[in-house]
Short mmCIF file of C-alpha atoms in Angstrom, two decimals:
data_model
loop_
_atom_site.label_atom_id
_atom_site.label_comp_id
_atom_site.label_asym_id
_atom_site.label_seq_id
_atom_site.Cartn_x
_atom_site.Cartn_y
_atom_site.Cartn_z
CA UNK H 1 -4.42 -12.88 17.55
CA UNK H 2 -4.12 -9.85 15.36
CA UNK H 3 -0.95 -7.27 16.81
CA UNK H 4 -1.90 -3.91 16.57
CA UNK H 5 1.57 -4.04 14.65
CA UNK H 6 2.82 -6.13 12.89
CA UNK H 7 6.53 -7.49 14.18
CA UNK H 8 7.61 -8.37 10.14
CA UNK H 9 10.19 -6.14 8.08
CA UNK H 10 9.09 -7.29 4.68
CA UNK H 11 7.44 -10.28 3.36
CA UNK H 12 7.86 -11.90 0.02
CA UNK H 13 5.70 -12.47 -3.31
CA UNK H 14 5.68 -14.09 -6.41
CA UNK H 15 6.39 -11.78 -9.22
CA UNK H 16 5.52 -12.62 -12.39
CA UNK H 17 8.01 -11.33 -15.88
CA UNK H 18 7.28 -11.48 -19.31
CA UNK H 19 9.69 -12.59 -21.36
CA UNK H 20 9.78 -11.96 -25.18
CA UNK H 21 9.37 -15.17 -27.16
CA UNK H 22 7.94 -16.94 -24.12
CA UNK H 23 4.27 -18.09 -23.83
CA UNK H 24 4.23 -17.70 -20.32
CA UNK H 25 6.25 -15.19 -17.66
CA UNK H 26 8.69 -16.30 -15.86
CA UNK H 27 8.16 -16.17 -11.85
CA UNK H 28 10.03 -14.44 -9.35
CA UNK H 29 10.11 -14.39 -5.37
CA UNK H 30 10.55 -10.88 -4.28
CA UNK H 31 11.10 -9.47 -0.59
CA UNK H 32 9.59 -6.41 -0.35
CA UNK H 33 10.02 -4.33 3.23
CA UNK H 34 6.16 -3.73 4.73
CA UNK H 35 5.26 -0.52 5.35
CA UNK H 36 1.98 0.57 7.40
CA UNK H 37 -1.04 3.22 5.73
CA UNK H 38 1.71 6.08 7.05
CA UNK H 39 4.48 4.92 5.46
CA UNK H 40 3.06 3.50 2.40
CA UNK H 41 0.81 7.10 1.89
CA UNK H 42 4.58 8.84 1.76
CA UNK H 43 6.31 6.03 -0.72
CA UNK H 44 3.54 6.37 -3.87
CA UNK H 45 3.16 9.79 -3.16
CA UNK H 46 6.74 10.35 -3.64
CA UNK H 47 7.71 8.06 -6.75
CA UNK H 48 6.15 10.22 -9.34
CA UNK H 49 8.84 12.35 -10.42
CA UNK H 50 11.30 8.76 -9.68
CA UNK H 51 12.36 6.03 -12.42
CA UNK H 52 11.13 2.40 -11.62
CA UNK H 53 14.88 1.96 -10.82
CA UNK H 54 14.77 4.83 -7.73
CA UNK H 55 11.20 3.54 -6.13
CA UNK H 56 11.50 0.24 -6.63
CA UNK H 57 14.55 0.47 -5.17
CA UNK H 58 13.38 1.70 -1.82
CA UNK H 59 10.34 -0.94 -1.66
CA UNK H 60 12.73 -4.18 -2.43
CA UNK H 61 14.69 -5.75 -0.84
CA UNK H 62 16.23 -9.43 -2.12
CA UNK H 63 14.75 -11.77 -5.06
CA UNK H 64 14.85 -15.09 -5.66
CA UNK H 65 14.94 -16.77 -8.92
CA UNK H 66 17.82 -14.03 -10.53
CA UNK H 67 20.73 -15.64 -12.00
CA UNK H 68 22.47 -12.28 -10.59
CA UNK H 69 21.92 -10.93 -6.51
CA UNK H 70 19.76 -8.78 -5.73
CA UNK H 71 21.27 -5.09 -5.83
CA UNK H 72 20.62 -1.36 -7.32
CA UNK H 73 22.73 -2.45 -10.69
CA UNK H 74 21.30 -5.62 -11.49
CA UNK H 75 18.10 -3.92 -9.94
CA UNK H 76 18.63 -1.55 -13.65
CA UNK H 77 20.01 -4.29 -15.67
CA UNK H 78 16.54 -6.23 -15.19
CA UNK H 79 14.40 -3.62 -15.62
CA UNK H 80 16.88 -2.45 -18.87
CA UNK H 81 16.08 -6.05 -20.91
CA UNK H 82 12.29 -6.85 -19.50
CA UNK H 83 10.38 -4.01 -20.58
CA UNK H 84 7.70 -4.48 -18.19
CA UNK H 85 9.08 -5.88 -14.81
CA UNK H 86 8.99 -2.36 -12.98
CA UNK H 87 5.44 -2.53 -13.53
CA UNK H 88 5.30 -6.65 -12.70
CA UNK H 89 7.06 -5.98 -9.42
CA UNK H 90 5.14 -2.42 -8.09
CA UNK H 91 2.08 -5.00 -9.01
CA UNK H 92 3.27 -7.66 -6.80
CA UNK H 93 3.95 -5.57 -3.84
CA UNK H 94 0.32 -3.47 -4.58
CA UNK H 95 -1.40 -6.96 -4.67
CA UNK H 96 0.59 -8.48 -1.72
CA UNK H 97 -0.18 -5.08 0.28
CA UNK H 98 -4.37 -4.67 -0.34
CA UNK H 99 -5.22 -7.92 -1.69
CA UNK H 100 -3.22 -9.75 0.88
CA UNK H 101 -6.75 -10.95 3.06
CA UNK H 102 -8.16 -13.11 0.07
CA UNK H 103 -5.27 -14.75 0.55
CA UNK H 104 -5.61 -15.03 4.25
CA UNK H 105 -8.83 -15.38 5.33
CA UNK H 106 -8.83 -19.02 4.53
CA UNK H 107 -11.13 -19.08 1.99
#
């Protein structure tokens, strides 16, 4: 049965980060903050003038598969070291929020 309000505070999603010289991106697991439609709208409306590290700090709660524990400083270093990583995090978040229905449909 579908609940009117999900009782989850966060969700996990894979993030694929391109690494120069590697033929395949590296997969890490990210924990993102769960938001309803209104909160998502406010979030997306407010990130236009923010740097990736600021915008991601609002939705990214942790990670697995990175040699350092998650922190704002570690996130900033990762984003500086891997120029496409910011986009990879945003894409993973967007995909899980808006495309999860396909994964959960059992098809």
